[in-house]
Coordinates of C-alpha atoms and ligand atoms in Angstrom, one line a residue:
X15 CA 19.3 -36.5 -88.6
X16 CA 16.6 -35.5 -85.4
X17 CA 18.1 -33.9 -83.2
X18 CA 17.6 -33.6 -79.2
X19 CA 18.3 -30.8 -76.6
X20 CA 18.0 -31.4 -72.5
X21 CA 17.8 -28.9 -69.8
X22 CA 18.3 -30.9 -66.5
X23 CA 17.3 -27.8 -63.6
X24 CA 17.8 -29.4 -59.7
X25 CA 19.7 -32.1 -58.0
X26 CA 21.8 -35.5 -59.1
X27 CA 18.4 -37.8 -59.3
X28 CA 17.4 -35.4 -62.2
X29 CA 20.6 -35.6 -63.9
X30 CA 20.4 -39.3 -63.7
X31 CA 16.7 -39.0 -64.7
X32 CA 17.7 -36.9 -67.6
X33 CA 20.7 -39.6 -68.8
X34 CA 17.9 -41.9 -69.4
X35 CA 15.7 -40.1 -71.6
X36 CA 18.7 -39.1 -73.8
X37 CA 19.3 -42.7 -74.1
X38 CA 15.7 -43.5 -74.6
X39 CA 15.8 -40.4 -77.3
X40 CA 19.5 -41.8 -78.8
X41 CA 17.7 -45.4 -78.9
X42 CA 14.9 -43.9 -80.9
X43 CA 17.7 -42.3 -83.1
X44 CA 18.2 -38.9 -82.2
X45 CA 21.2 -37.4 -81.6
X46 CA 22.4 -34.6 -78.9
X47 CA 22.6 -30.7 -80.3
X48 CA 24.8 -28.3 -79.7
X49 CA 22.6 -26.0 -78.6
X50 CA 18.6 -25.7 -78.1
X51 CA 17.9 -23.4 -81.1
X52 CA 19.1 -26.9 -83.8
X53 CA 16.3 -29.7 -81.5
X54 CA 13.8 -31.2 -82.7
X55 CA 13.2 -32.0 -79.4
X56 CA 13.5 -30.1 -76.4
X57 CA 13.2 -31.5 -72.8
X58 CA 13.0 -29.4 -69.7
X59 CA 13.7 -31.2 -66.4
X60 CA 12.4 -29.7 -63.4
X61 CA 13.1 -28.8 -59.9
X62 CA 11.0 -27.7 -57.9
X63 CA 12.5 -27.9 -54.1
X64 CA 12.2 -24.1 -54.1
X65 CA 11.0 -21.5 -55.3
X66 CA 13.6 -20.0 -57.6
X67 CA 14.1 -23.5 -59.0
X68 CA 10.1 -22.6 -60.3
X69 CA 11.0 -19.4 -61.3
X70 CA 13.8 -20.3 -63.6
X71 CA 11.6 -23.0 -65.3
X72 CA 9.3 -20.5 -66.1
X73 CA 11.7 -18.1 -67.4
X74 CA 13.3 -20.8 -69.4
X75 CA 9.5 -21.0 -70.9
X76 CA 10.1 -18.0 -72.6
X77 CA 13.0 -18.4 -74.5
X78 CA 11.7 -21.8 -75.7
X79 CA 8.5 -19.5 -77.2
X80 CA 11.1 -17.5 -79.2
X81 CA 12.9 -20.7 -80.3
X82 CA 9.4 -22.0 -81.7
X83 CA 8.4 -19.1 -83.0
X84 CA 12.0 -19.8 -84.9
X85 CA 10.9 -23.6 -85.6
X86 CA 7.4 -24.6 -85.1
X87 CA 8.8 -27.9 -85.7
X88 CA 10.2 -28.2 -82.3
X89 CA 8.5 -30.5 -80.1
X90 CA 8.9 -29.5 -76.7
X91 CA 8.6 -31.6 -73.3
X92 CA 8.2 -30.9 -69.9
X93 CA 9.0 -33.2 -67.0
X94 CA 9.9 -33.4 -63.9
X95 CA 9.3 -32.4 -59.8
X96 CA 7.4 -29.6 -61.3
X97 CA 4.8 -31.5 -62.9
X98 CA 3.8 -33.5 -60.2
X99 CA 1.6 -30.4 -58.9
X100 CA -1.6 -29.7 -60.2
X101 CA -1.4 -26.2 -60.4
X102 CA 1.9 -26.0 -62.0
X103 CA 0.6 -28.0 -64.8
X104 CA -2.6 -25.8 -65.0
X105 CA -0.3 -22.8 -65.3
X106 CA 1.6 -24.2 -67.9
X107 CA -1.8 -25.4 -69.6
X108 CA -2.9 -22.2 -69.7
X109 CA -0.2 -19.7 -69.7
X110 CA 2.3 -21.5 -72.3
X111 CA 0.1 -23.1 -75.0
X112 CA 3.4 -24.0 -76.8
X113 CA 4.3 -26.7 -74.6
X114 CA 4.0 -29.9 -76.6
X115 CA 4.4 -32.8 -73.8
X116 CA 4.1 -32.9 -70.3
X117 CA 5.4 -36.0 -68.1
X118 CA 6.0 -36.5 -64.3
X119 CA 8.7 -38.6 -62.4
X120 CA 6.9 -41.6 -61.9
X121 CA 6.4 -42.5 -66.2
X122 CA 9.6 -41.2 -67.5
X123 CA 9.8 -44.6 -69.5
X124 CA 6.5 -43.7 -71.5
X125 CA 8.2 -40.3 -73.4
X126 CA 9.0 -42.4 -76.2
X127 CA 5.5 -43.3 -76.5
X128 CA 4.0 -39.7 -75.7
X129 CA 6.6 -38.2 -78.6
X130 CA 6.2 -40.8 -81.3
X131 CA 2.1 -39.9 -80.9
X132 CA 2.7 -35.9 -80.8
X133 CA 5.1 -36.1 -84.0
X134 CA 2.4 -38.5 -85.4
X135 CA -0.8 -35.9 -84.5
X136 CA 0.6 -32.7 -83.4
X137 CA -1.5 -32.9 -80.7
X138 CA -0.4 -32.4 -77.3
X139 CA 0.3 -35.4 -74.8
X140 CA 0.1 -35.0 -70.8
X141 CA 0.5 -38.2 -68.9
X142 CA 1.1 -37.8 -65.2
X143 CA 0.8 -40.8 -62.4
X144 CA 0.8 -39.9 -59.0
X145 CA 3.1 -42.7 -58.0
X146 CA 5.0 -45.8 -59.5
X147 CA 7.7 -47.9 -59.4
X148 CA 11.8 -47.1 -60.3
X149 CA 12.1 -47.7 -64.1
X150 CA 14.4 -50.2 -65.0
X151 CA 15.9 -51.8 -68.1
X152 CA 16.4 -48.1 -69.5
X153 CA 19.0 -47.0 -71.8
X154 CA 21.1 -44.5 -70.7
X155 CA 22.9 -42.0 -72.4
X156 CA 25.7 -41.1 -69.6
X157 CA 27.3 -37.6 -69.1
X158 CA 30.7 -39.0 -68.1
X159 CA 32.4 -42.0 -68.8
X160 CA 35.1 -42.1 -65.8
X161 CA 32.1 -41.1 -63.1
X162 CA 28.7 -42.4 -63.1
X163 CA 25.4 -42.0 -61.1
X164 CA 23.3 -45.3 -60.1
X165 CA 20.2 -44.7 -58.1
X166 CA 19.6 -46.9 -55.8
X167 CA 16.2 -45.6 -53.8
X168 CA 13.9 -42.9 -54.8
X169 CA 11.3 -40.9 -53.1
X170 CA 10.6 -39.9 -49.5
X171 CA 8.4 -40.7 -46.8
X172 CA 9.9 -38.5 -44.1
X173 CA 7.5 -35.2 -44.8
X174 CA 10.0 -32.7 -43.3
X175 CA 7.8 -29.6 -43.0
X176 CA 10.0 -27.7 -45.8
X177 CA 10.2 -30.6 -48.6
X178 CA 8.5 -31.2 -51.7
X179 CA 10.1 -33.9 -52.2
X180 CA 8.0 -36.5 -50.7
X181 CA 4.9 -35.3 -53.1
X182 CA 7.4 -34.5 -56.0
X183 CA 9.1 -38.1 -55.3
X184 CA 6.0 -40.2 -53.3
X185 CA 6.9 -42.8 -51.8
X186 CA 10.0 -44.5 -50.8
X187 CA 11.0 -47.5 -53.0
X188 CA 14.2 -49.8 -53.4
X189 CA 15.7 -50.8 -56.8
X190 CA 16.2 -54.7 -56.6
X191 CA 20.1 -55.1 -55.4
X192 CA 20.8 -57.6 -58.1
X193 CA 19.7 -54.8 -61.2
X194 CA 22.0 -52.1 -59.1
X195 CA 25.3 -54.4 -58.7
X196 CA 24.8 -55.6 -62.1
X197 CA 24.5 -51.7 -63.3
X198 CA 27.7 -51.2 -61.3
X199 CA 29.7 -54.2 -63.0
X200 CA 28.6 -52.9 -66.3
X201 CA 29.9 -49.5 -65.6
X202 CA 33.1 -51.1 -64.6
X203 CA 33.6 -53.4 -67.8
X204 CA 33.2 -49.7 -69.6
X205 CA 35.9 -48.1 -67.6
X206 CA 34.1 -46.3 -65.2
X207 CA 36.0 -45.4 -62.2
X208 CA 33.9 -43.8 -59.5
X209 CA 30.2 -44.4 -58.8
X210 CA 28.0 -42.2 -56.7
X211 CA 24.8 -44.5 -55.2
X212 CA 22.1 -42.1 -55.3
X213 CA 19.0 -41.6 -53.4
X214 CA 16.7 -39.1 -51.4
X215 CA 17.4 -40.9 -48.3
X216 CA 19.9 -43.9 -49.4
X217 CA 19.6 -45.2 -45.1
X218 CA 16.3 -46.3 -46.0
X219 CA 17.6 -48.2 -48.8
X220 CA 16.2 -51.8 -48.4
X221 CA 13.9 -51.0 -45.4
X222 CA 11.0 -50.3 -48.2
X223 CA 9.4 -52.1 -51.1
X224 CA 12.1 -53.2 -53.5
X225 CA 15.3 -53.3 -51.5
X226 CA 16.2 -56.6 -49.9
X227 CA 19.2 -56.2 -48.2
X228 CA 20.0 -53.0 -46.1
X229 CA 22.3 -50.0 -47.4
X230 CA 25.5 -50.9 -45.2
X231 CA 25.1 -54.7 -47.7
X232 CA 24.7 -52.8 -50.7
X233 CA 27.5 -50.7 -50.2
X234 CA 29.7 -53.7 -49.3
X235 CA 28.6 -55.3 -52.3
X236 CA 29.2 -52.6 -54.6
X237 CA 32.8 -52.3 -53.0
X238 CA 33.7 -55.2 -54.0
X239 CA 32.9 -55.3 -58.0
X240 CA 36.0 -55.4 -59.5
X241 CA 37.5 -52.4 -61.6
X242 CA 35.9 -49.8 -59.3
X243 CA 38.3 -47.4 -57.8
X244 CA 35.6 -45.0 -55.8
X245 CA 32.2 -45.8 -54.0
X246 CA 30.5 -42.1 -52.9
X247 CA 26.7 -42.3 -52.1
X248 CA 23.9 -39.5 -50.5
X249 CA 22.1 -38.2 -49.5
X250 CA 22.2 -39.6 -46.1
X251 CA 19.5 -38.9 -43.2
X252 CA 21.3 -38.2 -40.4
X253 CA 18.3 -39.9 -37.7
X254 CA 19.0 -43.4 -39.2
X255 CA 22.9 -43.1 -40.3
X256 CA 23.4 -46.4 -38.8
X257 CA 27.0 -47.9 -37.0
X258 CA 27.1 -50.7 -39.7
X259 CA 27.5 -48.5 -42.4
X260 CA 30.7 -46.7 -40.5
X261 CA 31.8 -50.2 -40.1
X262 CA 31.6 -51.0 -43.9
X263 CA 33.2 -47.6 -44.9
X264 CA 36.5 -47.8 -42.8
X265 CA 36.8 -51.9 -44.0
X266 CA 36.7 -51.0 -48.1
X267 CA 39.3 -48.6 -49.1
X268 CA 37.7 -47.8 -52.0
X269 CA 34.3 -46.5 -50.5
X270 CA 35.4 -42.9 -50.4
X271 CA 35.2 -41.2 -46.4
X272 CA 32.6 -38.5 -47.2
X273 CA 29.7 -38.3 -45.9
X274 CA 26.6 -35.8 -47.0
X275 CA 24.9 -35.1 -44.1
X276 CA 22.1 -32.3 -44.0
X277 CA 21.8 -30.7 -41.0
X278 CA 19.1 -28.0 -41.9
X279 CA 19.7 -25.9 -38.6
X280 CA 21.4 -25.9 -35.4
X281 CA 18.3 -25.5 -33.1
X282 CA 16.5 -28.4 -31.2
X283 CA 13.3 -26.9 -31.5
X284 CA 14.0 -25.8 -34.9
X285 CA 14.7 -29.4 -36.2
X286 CA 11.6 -30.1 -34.2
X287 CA 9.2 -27.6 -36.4
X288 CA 11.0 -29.1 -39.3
X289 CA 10.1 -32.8 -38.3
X290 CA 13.9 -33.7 -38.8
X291 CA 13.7 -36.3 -35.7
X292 CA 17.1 -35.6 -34.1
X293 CA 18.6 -33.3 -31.6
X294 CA 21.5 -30.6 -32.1
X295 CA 23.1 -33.2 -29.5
X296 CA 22.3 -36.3 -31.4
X297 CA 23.5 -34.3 -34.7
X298 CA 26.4 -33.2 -32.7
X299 CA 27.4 -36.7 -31.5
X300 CA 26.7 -38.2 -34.8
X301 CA 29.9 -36.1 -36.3
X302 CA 32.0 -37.1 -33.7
X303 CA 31.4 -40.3 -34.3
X304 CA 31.9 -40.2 -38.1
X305 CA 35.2 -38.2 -37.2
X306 CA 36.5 -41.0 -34.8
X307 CA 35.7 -43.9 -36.6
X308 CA 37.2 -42.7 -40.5
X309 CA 40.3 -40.6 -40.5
X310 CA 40.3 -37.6 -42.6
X311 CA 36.3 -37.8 -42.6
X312 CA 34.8 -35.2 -45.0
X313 CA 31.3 -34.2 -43.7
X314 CA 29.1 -32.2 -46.0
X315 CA 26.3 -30.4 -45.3
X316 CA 22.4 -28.5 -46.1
X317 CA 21.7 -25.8 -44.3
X318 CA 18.1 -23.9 -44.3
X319 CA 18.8 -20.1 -42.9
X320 CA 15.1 -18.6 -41.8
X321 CA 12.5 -21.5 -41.6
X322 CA 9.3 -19.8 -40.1
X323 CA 10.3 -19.0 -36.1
X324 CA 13.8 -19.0 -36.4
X325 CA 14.7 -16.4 -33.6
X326 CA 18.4 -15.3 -33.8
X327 CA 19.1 -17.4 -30.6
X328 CA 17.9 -20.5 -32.7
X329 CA 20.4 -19.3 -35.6
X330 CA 23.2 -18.5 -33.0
X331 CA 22.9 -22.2 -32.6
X332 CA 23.2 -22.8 -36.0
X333 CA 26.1 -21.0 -36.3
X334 CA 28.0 -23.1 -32.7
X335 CA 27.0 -26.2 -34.4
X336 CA 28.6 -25.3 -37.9
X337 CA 32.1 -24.2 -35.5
X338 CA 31.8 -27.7 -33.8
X339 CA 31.2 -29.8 -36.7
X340 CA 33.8 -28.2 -39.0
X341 CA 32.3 -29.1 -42.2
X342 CA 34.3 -29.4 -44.9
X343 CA 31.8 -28.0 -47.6
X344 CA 27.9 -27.1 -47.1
X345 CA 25.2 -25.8 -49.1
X346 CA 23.1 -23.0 -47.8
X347 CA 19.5 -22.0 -48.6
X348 CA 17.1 -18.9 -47.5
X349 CA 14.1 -20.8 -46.6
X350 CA 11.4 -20.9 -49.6
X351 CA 7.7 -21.6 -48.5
X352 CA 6.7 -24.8 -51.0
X353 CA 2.5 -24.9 -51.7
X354 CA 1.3 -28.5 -50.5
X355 CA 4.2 -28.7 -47.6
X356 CA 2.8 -28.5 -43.8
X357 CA 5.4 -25.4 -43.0
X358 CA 3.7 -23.8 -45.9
X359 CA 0.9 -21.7 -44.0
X360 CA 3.2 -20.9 -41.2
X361 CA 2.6 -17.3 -40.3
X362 CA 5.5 -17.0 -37.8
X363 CA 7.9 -16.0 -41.3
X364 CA 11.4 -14.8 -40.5
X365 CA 11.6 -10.9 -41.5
X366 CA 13.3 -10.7 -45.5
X367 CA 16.2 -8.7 -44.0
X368 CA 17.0 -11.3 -40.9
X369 CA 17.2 -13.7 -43.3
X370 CA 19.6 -11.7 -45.7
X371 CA 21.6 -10.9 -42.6
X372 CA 21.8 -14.4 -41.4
X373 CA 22.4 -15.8 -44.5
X374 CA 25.5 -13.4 -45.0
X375 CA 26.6 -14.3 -41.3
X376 CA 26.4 -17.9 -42.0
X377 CA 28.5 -17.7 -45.6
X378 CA 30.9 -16.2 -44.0
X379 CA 31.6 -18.3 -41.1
X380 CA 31.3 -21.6 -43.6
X381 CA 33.8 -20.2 -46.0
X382 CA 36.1 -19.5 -43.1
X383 CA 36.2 -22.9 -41.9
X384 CA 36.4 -24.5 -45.7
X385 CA 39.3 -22.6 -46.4
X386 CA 41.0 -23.4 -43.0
X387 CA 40.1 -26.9 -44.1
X388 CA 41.7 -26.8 -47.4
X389 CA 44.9 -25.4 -46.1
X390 CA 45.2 -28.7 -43.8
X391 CA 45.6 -30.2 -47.6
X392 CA 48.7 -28.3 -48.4
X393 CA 51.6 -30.2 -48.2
X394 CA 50.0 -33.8 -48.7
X395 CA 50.1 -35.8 -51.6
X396 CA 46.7 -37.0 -52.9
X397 CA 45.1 -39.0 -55.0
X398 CA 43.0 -37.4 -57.9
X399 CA 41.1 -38.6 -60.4
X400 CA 41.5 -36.5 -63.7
X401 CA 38.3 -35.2 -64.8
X402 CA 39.6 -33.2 -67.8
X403 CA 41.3 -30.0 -68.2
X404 CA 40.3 -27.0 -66.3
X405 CA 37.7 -24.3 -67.3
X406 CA 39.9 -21.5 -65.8
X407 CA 42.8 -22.4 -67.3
X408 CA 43.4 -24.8 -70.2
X409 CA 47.3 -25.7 -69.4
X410 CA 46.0 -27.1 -65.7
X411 CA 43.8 -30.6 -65.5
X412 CA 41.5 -30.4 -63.1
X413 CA 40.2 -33.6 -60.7
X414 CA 38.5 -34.1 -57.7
X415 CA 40.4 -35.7 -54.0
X416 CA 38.6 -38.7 -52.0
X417 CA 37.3 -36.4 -50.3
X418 CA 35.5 -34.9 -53.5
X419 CA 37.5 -31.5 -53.5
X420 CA 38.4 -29.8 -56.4
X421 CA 41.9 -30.0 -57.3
X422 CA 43.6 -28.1 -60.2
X423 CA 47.1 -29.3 -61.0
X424 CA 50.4 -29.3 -63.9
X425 CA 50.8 -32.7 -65.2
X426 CA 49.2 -35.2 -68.1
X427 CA 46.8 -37.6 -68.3
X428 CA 42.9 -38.4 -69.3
X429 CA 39.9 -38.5 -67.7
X430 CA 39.2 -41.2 -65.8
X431 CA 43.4 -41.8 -64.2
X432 CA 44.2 -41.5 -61.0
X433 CA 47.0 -39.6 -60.3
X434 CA 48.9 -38.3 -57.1
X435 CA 49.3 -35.1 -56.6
X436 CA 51.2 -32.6 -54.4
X437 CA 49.0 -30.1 -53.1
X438 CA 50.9 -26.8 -52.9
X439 CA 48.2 -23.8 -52.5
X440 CA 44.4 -24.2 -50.8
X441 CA 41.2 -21.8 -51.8
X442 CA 37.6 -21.8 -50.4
X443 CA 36.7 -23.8 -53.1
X444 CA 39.8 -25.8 -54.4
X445 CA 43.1 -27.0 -54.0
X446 CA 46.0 -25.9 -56.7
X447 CA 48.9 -28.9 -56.5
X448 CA 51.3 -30.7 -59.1
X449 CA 51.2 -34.3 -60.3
X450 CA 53.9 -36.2 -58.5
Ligands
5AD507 N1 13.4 -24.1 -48.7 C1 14.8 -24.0 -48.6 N2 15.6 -25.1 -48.8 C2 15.0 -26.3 -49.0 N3 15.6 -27.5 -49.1 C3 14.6 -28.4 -49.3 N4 13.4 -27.7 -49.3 C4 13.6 -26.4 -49.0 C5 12.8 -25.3 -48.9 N5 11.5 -25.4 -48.9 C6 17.0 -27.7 -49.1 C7 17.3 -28.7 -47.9 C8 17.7 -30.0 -48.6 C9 18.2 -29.5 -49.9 C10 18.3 -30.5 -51.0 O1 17.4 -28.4 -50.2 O2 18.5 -28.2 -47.2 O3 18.6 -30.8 -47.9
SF4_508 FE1 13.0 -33.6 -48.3 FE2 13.4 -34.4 -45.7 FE3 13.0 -36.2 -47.6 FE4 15.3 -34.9 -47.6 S1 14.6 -36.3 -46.0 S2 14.0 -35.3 -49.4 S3 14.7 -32.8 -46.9 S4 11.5 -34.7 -46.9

């Protein structure tokens, strides 16, 4: 029996990306091993949004050298952001000779093809397109069964001055809304509970080639296929988060009240260098909105601490913003130059300890607010849905709120049932509670 091993590095899109080539590789008869030393087949899924994301990849490399020292019979593949740059693939051309397959984002559906040739000829296969459309018709080998990811849009044409995404990506295409709600009603006849509709910029969902109705539709529609008990979507750009999709989120009760909503820094002339197109007043405003029109809004956010010119006035403002908004969960980044962006050659770069110290500042200040946040939970009743038992503690199950946190909790019950539960204790990071 082949077996097959998959190392998904980055964001949901590559999880989702990596689901279908382990059903593409379970199609072709392989099945999934416990561990990377028993493949036959090994596939790496890049990142490459910054730098450490590369860095990892590369150290990853070298343990896959020792595991085919071990097994020359491994074949081993290569896909992902990372590839879609020339000299990454040049690197890994020259510098790691035991790489067996290298494919991009845009021709995931040809790996079949590019491993049935290499076991064939032991020779090595590169195939890399520099654009192309969403693949569809796919098997897919899903992670969970009670939550599932459905991309609905993919790339980006917005070139903030940071991303690689838009060159990792290209550009901005739809998935047809008839293949997406029929995805979603098939995930429902399985049992599927929760869907998250995924895409770089999910706002511009229907605006470019493929979509034919706009998000707010698509989110109505998906709302309404029966069976499914949570509707979460992202990533959303805050410049074109329009009022219709408010008004479609407070009229289904199953489209779950969070909203990810990067706001990368604080400063106008910040988000300016950074080509965000909005204001820390239109940012500002856009919260309050969000706040006024859901109750019990959950706002999630990206921040980038030390993009070239950030003075600490710029990051002060940062830091008044991230009080006023009162996010309920953010991720933060030290800002990592990416070759082939337009911020790349900036000379103005933010002194290594500024950003250290910055970064420190703003942690703290977030994890202040989360756990203020949390303890507003203590003392409701919420619904969870039971994601399995928890990894601290194996007498607990542990679930996630409509509001996606984390809770961990006494009772019984599988993955995939909602529950209520009692929330008695907040941390930064989750909620501790009892089933009801
Ligand atoms: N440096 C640091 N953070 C980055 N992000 C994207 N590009 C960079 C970069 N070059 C962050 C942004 C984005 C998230 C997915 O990653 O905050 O929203
Ligand atoms: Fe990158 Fe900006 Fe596109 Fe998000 S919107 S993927 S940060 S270019």
């Amino acid at each position: 029996m082949l077996q097959y091993f998959i190392e998904t590095f980055g964001c949901q899109m590559n999880e989702n990306d990596s689901e279908k080539i382990a059903g593409m590789l379970e199609a072709m008869g392989y099945k999934k091993a416990g561990k990377p030393s028993e493949a036959d087949v090994a596939v790496l899924n890049t990142c490459s949004v910054r730098e450490n994301a590369d860095d990892r990849f590369f150290g990853h490399l070298g343990i896959y050298k020792a595991l085919k020292n071990e097994n020359p019979n491994m074949a081993l593949a290569v896909c992902g952001c990372m590839m879609q740059q020339g000299h990454i693939v040049d690197q890994i051309k020259s510098t790691y000779p035991y790489v067996d397959i290298i494919f991009g984002t845009h021709n995931i559906s040809a790996f079949p093809e590019l491993l049935e040739s290499h076991m064939q000829n032991r020779d090595k296969q590169l195939e890399i397109l520099s654009d192309g459309p969403i693949a569809e018709g796919l098997p897919m080998a899903r992670e969970f069964s009670h939550k599932a990811y459905v991309t609905i849009m993919n790339g980006c044409d917005n070139y903030c001055s940071y991303c690689i995404v838009p060159m990792a990506r290209g550009r901005e295409k739809s998935r047809p809304s008839s293949l997406i709600l029929e995805e979603i009603e098939g995930l429902a006849r399985q049992g599927t509970k929760e869907i998250m509709l995924l895409g770089q910029n999910v706002n511009s969902y229907g605006i470019k080639p493929g979509g034919e109705i706009s998000f707010a539709a698509l989110l109505s529609k998906a709302a309404q296929v029966p069976g499914i008990e949570r509707i979460r979507f992202m990533t959303s750009h805050p410049k074109d988060f329009s009022d219709d999709i408010l008004d479609v989120m407070s009229s289904y009760g199953n489209i779950c009240k969070s909203v990810h909503l990067p706001m990368q820094s604080g400063s106008t002339s910040i988000l300016k260098a950074m080509n965000r197109q909005y204001t820390q007043e239109s940012y500002l405003g856009l919260v309050k909105k969000i706040r006024s029109r859901l109750k019990r809004a959950s706002i999630s956010t990206d921040i980038i601490v030390g993009f070239p010119g950030e003075t600490e006035e710029d990051f002060e403002h940062t830091l008044n913003c991230i009080k006023e908004a009162a996010f309920e969960s953010a991720f933060t980044f030290q800002y990592s130059p990416r070759r082939g962006t337009r911020s790349f050659g900036m000379l103005n770069t933010v002194p290594h300890k500024a950003i250290n110290d910055r970064f420190a500042r703003l942690t703290d200040m977030l994890h202040r607010i989360m756990l203020e946040k949390a303890e507003g939970f203590v003392g409701s009743t919420e619904k969870v849905l039971i994601e399995g038992a928890s990894s601290k503690d194996s007498s607990l199950l542990t679930g996630r709120t409509d509001s996606n946190k984390l809770v961990n909790f006494t009772g019984s019950g599988a993955a995939g049932e909602m529950v209520s539960v009692n929330i008695t204790k907040a941390q930064t990071f989750y909620l501790v509670g009892n089933m009801v």
